[in-house]
mmCIF file of C-alpha atoms in Angstrom:
data_model
loop_
_atom_site.group_PDB
_atom_site.id
_atom_site.type_symbol
_atom_site.label_atom_id
_atom_site.label_comp_id
_atom_site.label_asym_id
_atom_site.label_seq_id
_atom_site.Cartn_x
_atom_site.Cartn_y
_atom_site.Cartn_z
ATOM 1 C CA MET S 8 -29.712 -2.850 16.283
ATOM 2 C CA MET S 9 -28.104 0.244 14.740
ATOM 3 C CA ASN S 10 -29.201 2.290 17.739
ATOM 4 C CA ALA S 11 -27.309 -0.085 20.023
ATOM 5 C CA LEU S 12 -24.017 0.733 18.296
ATOM 6 C CA PRO S 13 -21.860 3.464 19.854
ATOM 7 C CA HIS S 14 -20.848 4.907 16.467
ATOM 8 C CA SER S 15 -22.678 7.366 14.231
ATOM 9 C CA ILE S 16 -24.324 5.616 11.282
ATOM 10 C CA VAL S 17 -26.309 7.231 8.480
ATOM 11 C CA MET S 18 -27.792 5.885 5.270
ATOM 12 C CA VAL S 19 -27.828 7.973 2.106
ATOM 13 C CA ASP S 20 -29.939 7.352 -0.991
ATOM 14 C CA PRO S 21 -28.698 7.535 -4.615
ATOM 15 C CA GLN S 22 -29.187 11.330 -4.576
ATOM 16 C CA GLY S 23 -27.081 11.723 -1.431
ATOM 17 C CA VAL S 24 -30.049 12.488 0.829
ATOM 18 C CA VAL S 25 -29.922 11.094 4.352
ATOM 19 C CA CYS S 26 -32.634 8.423 4.575
ATOM 20 C CA GLY S 27 -31.742 6.953 7.963
ATOM 21 C CA ALA S 28 -29.714 7.755 11.061
ATOM 22 C CA ASN S 29 -29.173 5.988 14.358
ATOM 23 C CA ASP S 30 -29.406 7.707 17.742
ATOM 24 C CA THR S 31 -25.658 8.312 17.955
ATOM 25 C CA ALA S 32 -25.667 10.013 14.542
ATOM 26 C CA GLN S 33 -28.458 12.328 15.646
ATOM 27 C CA ILE S 34 -26.342 13.384 18.628
ATOM 28 C CA PHE S 35 -23.217 13.667 16.496
ATOM 29 C CA PHE S 36 -24.859 15.924 13.886
ATOM 30 C CA GLN S 37 -27.016 17.689 16.503
ATOM 31 C CA ALA S 38 -30.229 17.071 14.587
ATOM 32 C CA SER S 39 -33.177 14.703 14.780
ATOM 33 C CA ALA S 40 -33.671 11.896 12.279
ATOM 34 C CA ALA S 41 -36.554 13.819 10.721
ATOM 35 C CA MET S 42 -34.396 16.905 10.269
ATOM 36 C CA LEU S 43 -31.485 14.891 8.899
ATOM 37 C CA GLY S 44 -33.873 13.196 6.459
ATOM 38 C CA ARG S 45 -34.556 16.532 4.764
ATOM 39 C CA GLN S 46 -30.895 17.209 4.001
ATOM 40 C CA GLN S 47 -28.143 15.903 1.818
ATOM 41 C CA LEU S 48 -25.128 14.508 3.633
ATOM 42 C CA ALA S 49 -22.987 17.034 1.729
ATOM 43 C CA ASP S 50 -24.782 19.818 3.607
ATOM 44 C CA LEU S 51 -23.630 18.339 6.936
ATOM 45 C CA LEU S 52 -19.980 18.065 5.958
ATOM 46 C CA PRO S 53 -17.253 20.536 4.960
ATOM 47 C CA PHE S 54 -17.247 21.616 1.312
ATOM 48 C CA GLY S 55 -15.517 19.042 -0.870
ATOM 49 C CA SER S 56 -15.258 16.489 1.950
ATOM 50 C CA PRO S 57 -13.504 13.238 0.934
ATOM 51 C CA VAL S 58 -16.407 11.389 2.579
ATOM 52 C CA LEU S 59 -18.526 12.112 -0.502
ATOM 53 C CA ALA S 60 -15.941 10.584 -2.822
ATOM 54 C CA LEU S 61 -15.735 7.583 -0.512
ATOM 55 C CA ILE S 62 -19.491 7.068 -0.803
ATOM 56 C CA GLU S 63 -19.264 7.162 -4.589
ATOM 57 C CA GLN S 64 -16.475 4.576 -4.508
ATOM 58 C CA ALA S 65 -18.568 2.226 -2.381
ATOM 59 C CA ARG S 66 -21.545 2.734 -4.693
ATOM 60 C CA GLU S 67 -19.552 2.114 -7.880
ATOM 61 C CA ARG S 68 -17.464 -0.802 -6.564
ATOM 62 C CA LEU S 69 -20.379 -2.445 -4.731
ATOM 63 C CA ALA S 70 -17.871 -3.101 -1.956
ATOM 64 C CA PRO S 71 -17.016 -1.527 1.408
ATOM 65 C CA VAL S 72 -14.313 1.136 1.544
ATOM 66 C CA ASN S 73 -12.884 3.120 4.417
ATOM 67 C CA GLU S 74 -10.552 5.988 5.128
ATOM 68 C CA TYR S 75 -8.803 6.995 8.313
ATOM 69 C CA LYS S 76 -8.163 10.388 9.834
ATOM 70 C CA VAL S 77 -10.727 12.401 7.919
ATOM 71 C CA ASP S 78 -11.313 15.939 9.167
ATOM 72 C CA ILE S 79 -15.036 16.760 9.026
ATOM 73 C CA SER S 80 -14.856 19.781 11.322
ATOM 74 C CA ASN S 81 -17.369 22.554 10.646
ATOM 75 C CA PRO S 82 -19.315 25.126 12.665
ATOM 76 C CA ARG S 83 -22.296 22.812 12.956
ATOM 77 C CA ILE S 84 -20.690 19.778 14.559
ATOM 78 C CA GLY S 85 -17.651 21.456 16.054
ATOM 79 C CA SER S 86 -13.908 21.684 15.563
ATOM 80 C CA ASP S 87 -11.272 18.945 15.846
ATOM 81 C CA LYS S 88 -13.584 16.313 14.408
ATOM 82 C CA LEU S 89 -11.192 13.647 13.144
ATOM 83 C CA VAL S 90 -12.981 10.423 12.313
ATOM 84 C CA ASP S 91 -12.562 7.094 10.597
ATOM 85 C CA VAL S 92 -15.135 6.685 7.843
ATOM 86 C CA TYR S 93 -16.539 3.334 6.727
ATOM 87 C CA ALA S 94 -18.866 3.249 3.711
ATOM 88 C CA ALA S 95 -20.673 0.165 2.417
ATOM 89 C CA PRO S 96 -23.441 -0.400 -0.162
ATOM 90 C CA VAL S 97 -26.807 -1.681 1.069
ATOM 91 C CA PRO S 98 -27.452 -5.006 -0.715
ATOM 92 C CA ASP S 99 -31.260 -4.817 -0.799
ATOM 93 C CA ARG S 100 -31.445 -1.074 -1.606
ATOM 94 C CA PRO S 101 -29.634 -0.334 -4.887
ATOM 95 C CA GLY S 102 -27.729 2.930 -4.823
ATOM 96 C CA CYS S 103 -28.015 3.368 -1.071
ATOM 97 C CA VAL S 104 -24.877 3.477 1.072
ATOM 98 C CA THR S 105 -24.435 3.266 4.834
ATOM 99 C CA VAL S 106 -21.730 5.459 6.330
ATOM 100 C CA MET S 107 -20.243 5.010 9.792
ATOM 101 C CA PHE S 108 -18.274 7.785 11.474
ATOM 102 C CA GLN S 109 -16.023 6.377 14.165
ATOM 103 C CA GLU S 110 -14.180 8.794 16.455
ATOM 104 C CA ARG S 111 -10.841 8.144 18.143
ATOM 105 C CA THR S 112 -10.001 4.705 16.799
ATOM 106 C CA ILE S 113 -7.223 3.917 14.395
ATOM 107 C CA ALA S 114 -6.766 7.602 13.611
ATOM 108 C CA ASP S 115 -5.475 8.055 17.128
ATOM 109 C CA LYS S 116 -3.303 4.980 16.744
ATOM 110 C CA MET S 117 -1.809 6.439 13.588
ATOM 111 C CA ASP S 118 -1.150 9.706 15.385
ATOM 112 C CA ARG S 119 0.610 7.753 18.116
ATOM 113 C CA GLN S 120 2.503 5.903 15.397
ATOM 114 C CA LEU S 121 3.889 9.217 14.133
ATOM 115 C CA VAL S 122 4.856 10.132 17.687
ATOM 116 C CA HIS S 123 6.535 6.750 18.135
ATOM 117 C CA ARG S 124 8.401 7.249 14.884
ATOM 118 C CA ASP S 125 9.635 10.645 16.045
ATOM 119 C CA ALA S 126 10.622 9.168 19.406
ATOM 120 C CA ALA S 127 12.649 6.499 17.649
ATOM 121 C CA ARG S 128 14.398 9.108 15.525
ATOM 122 C CA ALA S 129 15.115 11.141 18.640
ATOM 123 C CA VAL S 130 17.530 8.376 19.614
ATOM 124 C CA ILE S 131 19.668 9.202 16.560
ATOM 125 C CA GLY S 132 21.548 12.077 18.172
ATOM 126 C CA LEU S 133 22.123 10.081 21.337
ATOM 127 C CA ALA S 134 23.338 7.088 19.342
ATOM 128 C CA GLN S 135 25.790 9.217 17.361
ATOM 129 C CA MET S 136 27.131 10.822 20.526
ATOM 130 C CA LEU S 137 27.560 7.472 22.239
ATOM 131 C CA GLY S 138 29.273 5.994 19.214
ATOM 132 C CA HIS S 139 31.848 8.779 18.994
ATOM 133 C CA GLU S 140 32.328 9.793 22.614
ATOM 134 C CA VAL S 141 31.733 6.652 24.663
ATOM 135 C CA LYS S 142 32.877 3.621 22.681
ATOM 136 C CA ASN S 143 36.512 4.706 22.423
ATOM 137 C CA PRO S 144 36.937 5.142 26.200
ATOM 138 C CA LEU S 145 35.172 1.814 26.712
ATOM 139 C CA PHE S 146 37.695 0.058 24.503
ATOM 140 C CA GLY S 147 40.450 1.659 26.582
ATOM 141 C CA ILE S 148 38.846 0.444 29.803
ATOM 142 C CA ARG S 149 38.487 -3.065 28.408
ATOM 143 C CA GLY S 150 42.097 -3.142 27.247
ATOM 144 C CA ALA S 151 43.326 -1.964 30.655
ATOM 145 C CA ALA S 152 41.243 -4.639 32.392
ATOM 146 C CA GLN S 153 42.744 -7.331 30.182
ATOM 147 C CA LEU S 154 46.267 -6.144 31.013
ATOM 148 C CA LEU S 155 45.453 -6.162 34.733
ATOM 149 C CA GLU S 156 44.054 -9.670 34.504
ATOM 150 C CA SER S 157 47.484 -11.086 33.708
ATOM 151 C CA SER S 158 49.128 -9.432 36.719
ATOM 152 C CA VAL S 159 46.599 -9.716 39.559
ATOM 153 C CA GLU S 160 46.006 -12.556 41.974
ATOM 154 C CA GLU S 161 43.575 -15.314 41.096
ATOM 155 C CA GLU S 162 40.910 -14.038 43.493
ATOM 156 C CA ASP S 163 40.965 -10.589 41.805
ATOM 157 C CA ARG S 164 40.548 -11.899 38.285
ATOM 158 C CA ALA S 165 36.811 -12.168 38.790
ATOM 159 C CA LEU S 166 36.746 -8.368 39.107
ATOM 160 C CA THR S 167 38.705 -7.802 35.900
ATOM 161 C CA SER S 168 36.416 -10.284 34.120
ATOM 162 C CA LEU S 169 33.445 -8.334 35.462
ATOM 163 C CA ILE S 170 34.883 -5.118 34.000
ATOM 164 C CA THR S 171 35.394 -6.636 30.539
ATOM 165 C CA ASP S 172 31.990 -8.333 30.529
ATOM 166 C CA GLU S 173 30.140 -5.149 31.519
ATOM 167 C CA THR S 174 32.126 -3.124 29.003
ATOM 168 C CA ASP S 175 31.138 -5.573 26.271
ATOM 169 C CA ARG S 176 27.502 -5.332 27.348
ATOM 170 C CA ILE S 177 27.535 -1.535 27.077
ATOM 171 C CA VAL S 178 29.184 -1.698 23.653
ATOM 172 C CA ARG S 179 26.494 -4.120 22.440
ATOM 173 C CA LEU S 180 23.804 -1.718 23.620
ATOM 174 C CA ILE S 181 25.466 1.180 21.802
ATOM 175 C CA ASP S 182 25.758 -0.951 18.655
ATOM 176 C CA ARG S 183 22.008 -1.527 18.784
ATOM 177 C CA MET S 184 21.329 2.181 19.214
ATOM 178 C CA GLU S 185 23.582 3.068 16.274
ATOM 179 C CA VAL S 186 21.079 1.379 13.980
ATOM 180 C CA PHE S 187 18.819 4.391 14.563
ATOM 181 C CA SER S 188 21.454 6.750 13.191
ATOM 182 C CA ASP S 189 21.680 4.951 9.845
ATOM 183 C CA GLN S 190 20.284 7.550 7.415
ATOM 184 C CA ARG S 191 21.247 5.809 4.195
ATOM 185 C CA PRO S 192 18.422 5.314 1.650
ATOM 186 C CA ILE S 193 16.741 1.951 1.974
ATOM 187 C CA GLU S 194 17.442 -0.464 -0.870
ATOM 188 C CA ARG S 195 14.028 -1.746 -1.884
ATOM 189 C CA GLU S 196 12.562 -4.172 -4.341
ATOM 190 C CA ALA S 197 9.347 -6.099 -4.871
ATOM 191 C CA VAL S 198 9.152 -8.532 -1.938
ATOM 192 C CA ASN S 199 6.762 -11.422 -1.401
ATOM 193 C CA ILE S 200 5.632 -10.963 2.190
ATOM 194 C CA HIS S 201 5.001 -14.697 2.548
ATOM 195 C CA VAL S 202 8.653 -15.413 1.785
ATOM 196 C CA VAL S 203 9.512 -13.033 4.634
ATOM 197 C CA LEU S 204 7.098 -14.758 7.016
ATOM 198 C CA ASP S 205 8.339 -18.217 6.017
ATOM 199 C CA ARG S 206 11.886 -17.132 6.894
ATOM 200 C CA VAL S 207 10.667 -15.789 10.240
ATOM 201 C CA LYS S 208 8.856 -19.050 10.892
ATOM 202 C CA GLN S 209 12.013 -21.074 10.154
ATOM 203 C CA LEU S 210 14.085 -18.962 12.535
ATOM 204 C CA THR S 211 11.425 -19.206 15.240
ATOM 205 C CA LYS S 212 11.189 -22.985 14.864
ATOM 206 C CA ALA S 213 14.959 -23.264 15.151
ATOM 207 C CA GLU S 214 14.860 -21.419 18.497
ATOM 208 C CA TYR S 215 11.637 -22.690 20.058
ATOM 209 C CA GLY S 216 11.078 -26.011 18.298
ATOM 210 C CA ASP S 217 7.538 -27.323 18.613
ATOM 211 C CA SER S 218 6.893 -25.756 22.017
ATOM 212 C CA ILE S 219 4.786 -23.021 20.354
ATOM 213 C CA LEU S 220 2.152 -23.648 17.702
ATOM 214 C CA LEU S 221 2.634 -21.362 14.691
ATOM 215 C CA VAL S 222 -0.543 -20.952 12.642
ATOM 216 C CA GLU S 223 -0.635 -19.426 9.155
ATOM 217 C CA GLU S 224 -3.736 -17.682 7.800
ATOM 218 C CA TYR S 225 -2.537 -16.208 4.521
ATOM 219 C CA ASP S 226 -4.131 -14.596 1.501
ATOM 220 C CA PRO S 227 -2.094 -16.266 -1.283
ATOM 221 C CA SER S 228 -3.100 -13.635 -3.863
ATOM 222 C CA LEU S 229 -1.363 -10.707 -2.171
ATOM 223 C CA PRO S 230 0.729 -8.455 -4.437
ATOM 224 C CA ALA S 231 4.342 -7.737 -3.599
ATOM 225 C CA VAL S 232 5.366 -5.071 -1.129
ATOM 226 C CA TYR S 233 7.986 -2.504 -2.136
ATOM 227 C CA ALA S 234 10.446 -3.019 0.701
ATOM 228 C CA ASN S 235 13.801 -4.175 1.976
ATOM 229 C CA GLN S 236 13.426 -7.893 2.619
ATOM 230 C CA ASP S 237 16.088 -8.133 5.333
ATOM 231 C CA GLN S 238 14.536 -5.280 7.282
ATOM 232 C CA LEU S 239 11.068 -6.836 7.076
ATOM 233 C CA VAL S 240 12.495 -10.122 8.350
ATOM 234 C CA GLN S 241 13.960 -8.161 11.274
ATOM 235 C CA VAL S 242 10.592 -6.510 11.980
ATOM 236 C CA PHE S 243 8.489 -9.667 12.011
ATOM 237 C CA LEU S 244 11.130 -11.757 13.754
ATOM 238 C CA ASN S 245 11.144 -9.168 16.534
ATOM 239 C CA LEU S 246 7.345 -9.254 16.784
ATOM 240 C CA VAL S 247 7.204 -13.062 16.776
ATOM 241 C CA LYS S 248 9.958 -13.334 19.392
ATOM 242 C CA ASN S 249 8.132 -10.858 21.604
ATOM 243 C CA ALA S 250 4.997 -12.924 21.210
ATOM 244 C CA ALA S 251 6.876 -16.117 22.048
ATOM 245 C CA GLU S 252 8.355 -14.585 25.197
ATOM 246 C CA ALA S 253 4.850 -13.577 26.298
ATOM 247 C CA LEU S 254 3.754 -17.234 26.156
ATOM 248 C CA ASN S 255 6.147 -18.665 28.746
ATOM 249 C CA ASP S 256 3.456 -19.602 31.269
ATOM 250 C CA ILE S 257 0.615 -20.205 28.815
ATOM 251 C CA VAL S 258 -0.999 -23.611 28.311
ATOM 252 C CA ASP S 259 -1.191 -24.436 24.583
ATOM 253 C CA PRO S 260 0.765 -21.347 23.428
ATOM 254 C CA GLU S 261 -0.094 -20.198 19.935
ATOM 255 C CA ILE S 262 1.074 -17.521 17.517
ATOM 256 C CA VAL S 263 -1.059 -16.762 14.460
ATOM 257 C CA LEU S 264 0.408 -15.052 11.387
ATOM 258 C CA THR S 265 -2.183 -13.545 9.053
ATOM 259 C CA THR S 266 -2.058 -11.608 5.808
ATOM 260 C CA ALA S 267 -4.907 -9.824 4.048
ATOM 261 C CA PHE S 268 -5.615 -7.255 1.369
ATOM 262 C CA ARG S 269 -7.581 -4.191 2.548
ATOM 263 C CA PRO S 270 -8.067 -2.061 -0.581
ATOM 264 C CA GLY S 271 -9.985 0.715 1.151
ATOM 265 C CA ILE S 272 -7.355 1.654 3.737
ATOM 266 C CA ARG S 273 -5.616 4.986 3.247
ATOM 267 C CA MET S 274 -3.819 7.363 5.573
ATOM 268 C CA GLN S 275 -3.567 11.088 5.153
ATOM 269 C CA VAL S 276 0.009 12.202 5.596
ATOM 270 C CA ALA S 277 0.257 14.687 8.444
ATOM 271 C CA GLY S 278 0.618 18.285 7.314
ATOM 272 C CA SER S 279 -0.363 17.682 3.683
ATOM 273 C CA GLN S 280 -3.205 16.563 1.455
ATOM 274 C CA GLN S 281 -1.250 13.510 0.324
ATOM 275 C CA ARG S 282 -2.771 10.128 1.075
ATOM 276 C CA THR S 283 -0.849 6.883 1.176
ATOM 277 C CA SER S 284 -2.640 3.656 0.323
ATOM 278 C CA LEU S 285 -1.864 0.855 2.788
ATOM 279 C CA PRO S 286 -3.657 -2.213 1.448
ATOM 280 C CA LEU S 287 -1.322 -4.913 2.794
ATOM 281 C CA GLU S 288 -2.162 -6.028 6.330
ATOM 282 C CA ILE S 289 0.100 -8.427 8.222
ATOM 283 C CA CYS S 290 -0.795 -9.450 11.766
ATOM 284 C CA VAL S 291 1.079 -11.274 14.527
ATOM 285 C CA LYS S 292 -1.338 -12.556 17.160
ATOM 286 C CA ASP S 293 -0.628 -14.483 20.354
ATOM 287 C CA ASN S 294 -2.778 -15.923 23.120
ATOM 288 C CA GLY S 295 -0.623 -14.551 25.921
ATOM 289 C CA THR S 296 -1.533 -12.377 28.876
ATOM 290 C CA GLY S 297 -1.724 -9.111 26.961
ATOM 291 C CA ILE S 298 0.210 -5.875 27.389
ATOM 292 C CA PRO S 299 0.241 -4.049 30.742
ATOM 293 C CA GLN S 300 -2.040 -1.022 30.585
ATOM 294 C CA GLU S 301 0.688 1.304 31.816
ATOM 295 C CA LEU S 302 2.796 0.461 28.740
ATOM 296 C CA ALA S 303 0.032 0.757 26.154
ATOM 297 C CA ASP S 304 0.591 4.433 25.279
ATOM 298 C CA CYS S 305 4.377 4.271 25.106
ATOM 299 C CA LEU S 306 5.060 0.759 23.875
ATOM 300 C CA PHE S 307 7.058 1.886 20.827
ATOM 301 C CA ASP S 308 9.085 4.488 22.688
ATOM 302 C CA PRO S 309 12.818 3.753 23.163
ATOM 303 C CA PHE S 310 13.855 2.138 26.457
ATOM 304 C CA ILE S 311 10.277 1.072 27.316
ATOM 305 C CA THR S 312 10.089 -2.636 28.173
ATOM 306 C CA SER S 313 8.409 -5.067 30.533
ATOM 307 C CA LYS S 314 11.272 -7.566 30.272
ATOM 308 C CA THR S 315 13.649 -7.947 33.196
ATOM 309 C CA ASN S 316 16.764 -7.742 31.030
ATOM 310 C CA GLY S 317 15.283 -5.983 28.019
ATOM 311 C CA SER S 318 16.785 -2.850 26.475
ATOM 312 C CA GLY S 319 13.490 -1.437 25.209
ATOM 313 C CA LEU S 320 14.883 -0.795 21.716
ATOM 314 C CA GLY S 321 13.267 -3.657 19.794
ATOM 315 C CA LEU S 322 9.817 -2.154 19.190
ATOM 316 C CA ALA S 323 11.271 1.329 18.744
ATOM 317 C CA LEU S 324 13.387 -0.067 15.908
ATOM 318 C CA VAL S 325 10.329 -1.846 14.482
ATOM 319 C CA ALA S 326 8.424 1.465 14.467
ATOM 320 C CA LYS S 327 11.332 3.207 12.732
ATOM 321 C CA ILE S 328 11.645 0.552 10.011
ATOM 322 C CA ILE S 329 7.912 0.467 9.308
ATOM 323 C CA GLY S 330 7.831 4.270 9.269
ATOM 324 C CA ASP S 331 10.758 4.338 6.832
ATOM 325 C CA HIS S 332 8.684 2.057 4.590
ATOM 326 C CA SER S 333 5.767 4.555 4.723
ATOM 327 C CA GLY S 334 3.740 2.039 6.692
ATOM 328 C CA VAL S 335 1.919 1.959 10.003
ATOM 329 C CA ILE S 336 2.069 -0.409 12.953
ATOM 330 C CA GLU S 337 -0.571 -0.607 15.656
ATOM 331 C CA PHE S 338 -1.454 -3.063 18.374
ATOM 332 C CA ASP S 339 -4.358 -4.318 20.416
ATOM 333 C CA GLY S 340 -3.239 -5.667 23.765
ATOM 334 C CA SER S 341 -6.572 -5.937 25.502
ATOM 335 C CA GLY S 342 -7.701 -9.105 27.222
ATOM 336 C CA ARG S 343 -5.614 -12.258 27.001
ATOM 337 C CA HIS S 344 -4.549 -11.692 23.434
ATOM 338 C CA THR S 345 -2.149 -9.329 21.717
ATOM 339 C CA THR S 346 -2.263 -8.406 18.043
ATOM 340 C CA PHE S 347 0.370 -6.360 16.256
ATOM 341 C CA ARG S 348 -0.950 -5.141 12.916
ATOM 342 C CA VAL S 349 1.375 -3.828 10.195
ATOM 343 C CA MET S 350 -0.033 -2.021 7.149
ATOM 344 C CA LEU S 351 2.200 -1.420 4.143
ATOM 345 C CA PRO S 352 1.965 -0.026 0.600
ATOM 346 C CA THR S 353 2.215 -2.425 -2.310
ATOM 347 C CA SER S 354 4.565 -0.639 -4.666
ATOM 348 C CA GLU S 355 6.682 2.408 -5.299
ATOM 349 C CA ALA S 356 3.719 4.021 -7.006
ATOM 350 C CA ASP S 357 1.788 4.046 -3.729
ATOM 351 C CA LEU S 358 4.477 6.230 -2.172
ATOM 352 C CA ALA S 359 4.031 9.053 -4.637
#
């Protein structure tokens, strides 16, 4: 069964010696199972690799642990080897641990998350320019249109109304973009994520009534998240509304809100050795038609949208807020379901 899996899997004994490897692992490490069985896993990895510490954690905790974006590049297996590592103890073999090396999964998604975050911040300069250089002339145009409305014939008033309405629409768009230019420190406190989700559920019910089934699958023992409650409400309300709009033509539409604690999840901060623990996982799932493939790689970029009248700023703002909270957002839009997954730290200590 292990040979049927597309990921590299090895088993190490209590002394760290490789005592099993599937076919994919033999290809990955460029060695046969017999050759791998004569070596310690430490000999196959870079000196001081965090994979070894991860194995010890799994062995001591007797529980699975994982870490994303681990660089195991070396002359033997090649350069640019970024992998996700999953380590788990073997129940019937005390001291033995199985290790799975998974290439190009959530590590890539986290890289894209950083790109999305940068793309969202790139709107800051544009927002500041629009706020200073465009809004004032727009107010002048609107005021002139209102003055004209009182002096033109009845049949021409529709044109002056069109001018004021379109001016107001542009101003609203600029107001939304100016959120990106807000560089003030975020006011944070310990927030119960379930209080946030309950508020989102109330607001969604008020707008959609009982036309969409909202399902809760919560872990009631979750610790608090160190965050700004209003901003988290904005994030999850945006995600739930997007999900609801994707269910317009779906029979038995359903949105599932889930929370879970994933103690083994950590992300290495780009450009440093610092790792941020992201144990809180909050998911928004819907049974809609999924996300168009052409939007998958740029979904969080500003001005990208599949909605007829959408501005494309909602998910870009979500990415910025989650990034400002030192978290990560990813999505799976394959098939007839879409899942947005947010991972956040639990406390100020996790941000150090």
